[in-house]
Amino acid sequence: MTTIKIHNSKTRRKEVFEPLDPENVRMYVCGPTVYDRAHIGNARPVIVFDVLYRLLRHVYGEEHVTYVRNFTDVDDKINARAAESGRPIAEITAETTQWFLDDMGAVGALEPDHMPRATAYIAQMIAMIETLIDKGHAYAAEDHVLFSVGSYAQYGALSGRSVDDMIAGARVEVAPYKRDPMDFVLWKPSSEDLPGWESPWGRGRPGWHIECSAMAYEILGESFDIHGGGNDLTFPHHENEIAQSCCAHPEGDFARVWMHNEMLQVEGRKMSKSLGNFFTVRDLLDNGVPGEVIRFVFLSTRYRKPMDWTDEKRAEAELHLRTWFRSTENTQPNPDVSELIRALINDLNTAGAISVMHSYQSRGDYGRLRAAMDLLGFPKAEEVDWFRGGTEMASFSDLADSADVLWPLVNRWQHLRDRKEYTEADDLKRKIENAGLKLSVGAAGPNVERLDSYDPTKLIDLI
């Protein structure tokens, strides 16, 4: 059996992944709150864990992997959107849920095996809250139910911070009914104009954290293999999930492995509406950027490193994919992609996998390249049109007019370097750069920068 190694956020080290049951490998990933379009940062965990899902299915078999990603469809942001728009909450959540599925499908993400909606699991949440109260880990106060953080000695183990540090660094809600400032809400009352369900504590709705605990337990059991999400969820959401789940079901481990992806920036800056660099996945798609280009840019950075979306990376992705599609069209896949798998089983090294695919391209191994593209979730060349001759993308880089000439040369240069034939590689690089280009190598493979002196006609004699 292929050995996968994963960096476990809980233990802070890379570990050999050993599923509880190889016949039923189970993974839970926190999904979106459905009140608006998914912004570009929301797509990162979707793509990261989609690749992990594909890898697990490749190693253990499709029928032996269960992937759960939830939809939060009861939330104060949803309530606010309904109040602003005058539209029913159910209509808003149904629409935005489908938007999310459509947009994530466009970037190549498979749909998980289960996509539970929070509102369909209210009874299970109430039952878990009752269990926590019975065991002394929660208490009712002024129509609220709160989890008693002090009742769980391991609180803070995931984030690695003491309770005092968390109080100092977090915006903790101050409320007179709390026994401790760190206690968090499991259930809260609802006024008549807000969604609500009958409970032993009156009409109300669940707190955010209890949702994932109840849905994970109901679908995956008291112990499962992997829990994933963005690192912005480590505290308080995932910390609180662990506390309430382990206290409600101490016979289990909840999630044995925790995986967190780093955040996304745009052109080196945090994405923000105030900075004018905030955009959604749909914005990119509607402006002519194919989903597979978005996917390529994301996979070019390892999931535990901050990712920077730039127009230069988008243009490079378009160039690389154009070459790959042209090379693999009507090509039979060669399923022996062991080099690619070696990269992925090393803590999901997608940047390394992209480099392997560049190597396949440079040595003309188009069957393996096609199989690798399939495994990483890229569409088949026959399913897309934009890469074919004469069909330029509106957003394509200025280098595109010479892509048919340039990229075979760049791939030849990279292949010579891979074979350590450095004299020949340096000679070819010098000739390419004499045409007004600058070559370099990044984590995702060769990079090309066009200088003011660029003259594509000087490349033709090199073919």
PDB file of N, CA, C and O in Angstrom, residues 34-36 75-96 99 193:
ATOM      1  N   VAL A  34     -23.709  30.034   3.280  1.00  0.00           N
ATOM      2  CA  VAL A  34     -24.272  30.364   1.967  1.00  0.00           C
ATOM      3  C   VAL A  34     -25.174  31.601   2.031  1.00  0.00           C
ATOM      4  O   VAL A  34     -26.362  31.525   2.322  1.00  0.00           O
ATOM      5  N   TYR A  35     -24.546  32.758   1.756  1.00  0.00           N
ATOM      6  CA  TYR A  35     -25.307  34.002   1.701  1.00  0.00           C
ATOM      7  C   TYR A  35     -24.880  34.882   0.535  1.00  0.00           C
ATOM      8  O   TYR A  35     -25.513  35.894   0.242  1.00  0.00           O
ATOM      9  N   ASP A  36     -23.783  34.476  -0.174  1.00  0.00           N
ATOM     10  CA  ASP A  36     -23.292  35.282  -1.290  1.00  0.00           C
ATOM     11  C   ASP A  36     -22.374  34.415  -2.150  1.00  0.00           C
ATOM     12  O   ASP A  36     -22.134  33.250  -1.842  1.00  0.00           O
ATOM     13  N   ASP A  75     -27.464  31.310   9.897  1.00  0.00           N
ATOM     14  CA  ASP A  75     -26.368  32.167  10.334  1.00  0.00           C
ATOM     15  C   ASP A  75     -26.848  33.616  10.322  1.00  0.00           C
ATOM     16  O   ASP A  75     -27.727  33.994   9.533  1.00  0.00           O
ATOM     17  N   ASP A  76     -26.250  34.426  11.172  1.00  0.00           N
ATOM     18  CA  ASP A  76     -26.663  35.826  11.257  1.00  0.00           C
ATOM     19  C   ASP A  76     -26.386  36.604   9.967  1.00  0.00           C
ATOM     20  O   ASP A  76     -27.109  37.551   9.631  1.00  0.00           O
ATOM     21  N   LYS A  77     -25.352  36.215   9.209  1.00  0.00           N
ATOM     22  CA  LYS A  77     -25.086  36.880   7.934  1.00  0.00           C
ATOM     23  C   LYS A  77     -26.206  36.597   6.937  1.00  0.00           C
ATOM     24  O   LYS A  77     -26.589  37.474   6.144  1.00  0.00           O
ATOM     25  N   ILE A  78     -26.715  35.379   6.971  1.00  0.00           N
ATOM     26  CA  ILE A  78     -27.840  35.030   6.100  1.00  0.00           C
ATOM     27  C   ILE A  78     -29.076  35.820   6.514  1.00  0.00           C
ATOM     28  O   ILE A  78     -29.808  36.358   5.668  1.00  0.00           O
ATOM     29  N   ASN A  79     -29.298  35.898   7.818  1.00  0.00           N
ATOM     30  CA  ASN A  79     -30.447  36.666   8.315  1.00  0.00           C
ATOM     31  C   ASN A  79     -30.362  38.125   7.878  1.00  0.00           C
ATOM     32  O   ASN A  79     -31.369  38.723   7.468  1.00  0.00           O
ATOM     33  N   ALA A  80     -29.150  38.692   7.962  1.00  0.00           N
ATOM     34  CA  ALA A  80     -28.971  40.090   7.565  1.00  0.00           C
ATOM     35  C   ALA A  80     -29.220  40.276   6.078  1.00  0.00           C
ATOM     36  O   ALA A  80     -29.836  41.264   5.660  1.00  0.00           O
ATOM     37  N   ARG A  81     -28.749  39.325   5.264  1.00  0.00           N
ATOM     38  CA  ARG A  81     -28.963  39.421   3.824  1.00  0.00           C
ATOM     39  C   ARG A  81     -30.457  39.360   3.493  1.00  0.00           C
ATOM     40  O   ARG A  81     -30.950  40.080   2.606  1.00  0.00           O
ATOM     41  N   ALA A  82     -31.188  38.518   4.216  1.00  0.00           N
ATOM     42  CA  ALA A  82     -32.628  38.426   3.990  1.00  0.00           C
ATOM     43  C   ALA A  82     -33.326  39.725   4.369  1.00  0.00           C
ATOM     44  O   ALA A  82     -34.227  40.193   3.656  1.00  0.00           O
ATOM     45  N   ALA A  83     -32.897  40.314   5.478  1.00  0.00           N
ATOM     46  CA  ALA A  83     -33.506  41.570   5.917  1.00  0.00           C
ATOM     47  C   ALA A  83     -33.219  42.697   4.921  1.00  0.00           C
ATOM     48  O   ALA A  83     -34.086  43.530   4.629  1.00  0.00           O
ATOM     49  N   GLU A  84     -32.002  42.721   4.377  1.00  0.00           N
ATOM     50  CA  GLU A  84     -31.631  43.766   3.422  1.00  0.00           C
ATOM     51  C   GLU A  84     -32.395  43.633   2.103  1.00  0.00           C
ATOM     52  O   GLU A  84     -32.817  44.622   1.507  1.00  0.00           O
ATOM     53  N   SER A  85     -32.542  42.401   1.650  1.00  0.00           N
ATOM     54  CA  SER A  85     -33.103  42.159   0.324  1.00  0.00           C
ATOM     55  C   SER A  85     -34.613  41.964   0.323  1.00  0.00           C
ATOM     56  O   SER A  85     -35.261  42.104  -0.720  1.00  0.00           O
ATOM     57  N   GLY A  86     -35.158  41.602   1.489  1.00  0.00           N
ATOM     58  CA  GLY A  86     -36.580  41.307   1.553  1.00  0.00           C
ATOM     59  C   GLY A  86     -36.943  39.945   0.984  1.00  0.00           C
ATOM     60  O   GLY A  86     -38.117  39.631   0.796  1.00  0.00           O
ATOM     61  N   ARG A  87     -35.927  39.122   0.705  1.00  0.00           N
ATOM     62  CA  ARG A  87     -36.165  37.798   0.138  1.00  0.00           C
ATOM     63  C   ARG A  87     -36.207  36.746   1.248  1.00  0.00           C
ATOM     64  O   ARG A  87     -35.539  36.900   2.282  1.00  0.00           O
ATOM     65  N   PRO A  88     -36.941  35.668   1.042  1.00  0.00           N
ATOM     66  CA  PRO A  88     -36.984  34.597   2.050  1.00  0.00           C
ATOM     67  C   PRO A  88     -35.604  33.954   2.228  1.00  0.00           C
ATOM     68  O   PRO A  88     -34.845  33.799   1.259  1.00  0.00           O
ATOM     69  N   ILE A  89     -35.313  33.559   3.465  1.00  0.00           N
ATOM     70  CA  ILE A  89     -34.026  32.947   3.758  1.00  0.00           C
ATOM     71  C   ILE A  89     -33.821  31.678   2.942  1.00  0.00           C
ATOM     72  O   ILE A  89     -32.739  31.446   2.386  1.00  0.00           O
ATOM     73  N   ALA A  90     -34.838  30.842   2.856  1.00  0.00           N
ATOM     74  CA  ALA A  90     -34.708  29.578   2.124  1.00  0.00           C
ATOM     75  C   ALA A  90     -34.370  29.819   0.656  1.00  0.00           C
ATOM     76  O   ALA A  90     -33.601  29.058   0.049  1.00  0.00           O
ATOM     77  N   GLU A  91     -34.907  30.881   0.092  1.00  0.00           N
ATOM     78  CA  GLU A  91     -34.636  31.198  -1.314  1.00  0.00           C
ATOM     79  C   GLU A  91     -33.179  31.631  -1.488  1.00  0.00           C
ATOM     80  O   GLU A  91     -32.509  31.232  -2.446  1.00  0.00           O
ATOM     81  N   ILE A  92     -32.691  32.439  -0.548  1.00  0.00           N
ATOM     82  CA  ILE A  92     -31.306  32.913  -0.606  1.00  0.00           C
ATOM     83  C   ILE A  92     -30.339  31.747  -0.466  1.00  0.00           C
ATOM     84  O   ILE A  92     -29.384  31.607  -1.243  1.00  0.00           O
ATOM     85  N   THR A  93     -30.552  30.885   0.519  1.00  0.00           N
ATOM     86  CA  THR A  93     -29.611  29.786   0.749  1.00  0.00           C
ATOM     87  C   THR A  93     -29.648  28.764  -0.382  1.00  0.00           C
ATOM     88  O   THR A  93     -28.605  28.206  -0.748  1.00  0.00           O
ATOM     89  N   ALA A  94     -30.823  28.519  -0.951  1.00  0.00           N
ATOM     90  CA  ALA A  94     -30.900  27.587  -2.086  1.00  0.00           C
ATOM     91  C   ALA A  94     -30.131  28.141  -3.287  1.00  0.00           C
ATOM     92  O   ALA A  94     -29.389  27.410  -3.964  1.00  0.00           O
ATOM     93  N   GLU A  95     -30.298  29.419  -3.552  1.00  0.00           N
ATOM     94  CA  GLU A  95     -29.630  30.044  -4.686  1.00  0.00           C
ATOM     95  C   GLU A  95     -28.121  30.064  -4.506  1.00  0.00           C
ATOM     96  O   GLU A  95     -27.363  29.684  -5.420  1.00  0.00           O
ATOM     97  N   THR A  96     -27.663  30.500  -3.331  1.00  0.00           N
ATOM     98  CA  THR A  96     -26.213  30.628  -3.121  1.00  0.00           C
ATOM     99  C   THR A  96     -25.535  29.269  -2.984  1.00  0.00           C
ATOM    100  O   THR A  96     -24.355  29.132  -3.342  1.00  0.00           O
ATOM    101  N   TRP A  99     -24.991  28.346  -6.524  1.00  0.00           N
ATOM    102  CA  TRP A  99     -23.886  29.156  -7.044  1.00  0.00           C
ATOM    103  C   TRP A  99     -22.548  28.537  -6.654  1.00  0.00           C
ATOM    104  O   TRP A  99     -21.641  28.426  -7.476  1.00  0.00           O
ATOM    105  N   ASP A 193     -38.995  37.094  14.109  1.00  0.00           N
ATOM    106  CA  ASP A 193     -38.609  37.422  12.734  1.00  0.00           C
ATOM    107  C   ASP A 193     -37.357  36.678  12.275  1.00  0.00           C
ATOM    108  O   ASP A 193     -36.875  36.895  11.160  1.00  0.00           O
TER     109      ASP A 193
END
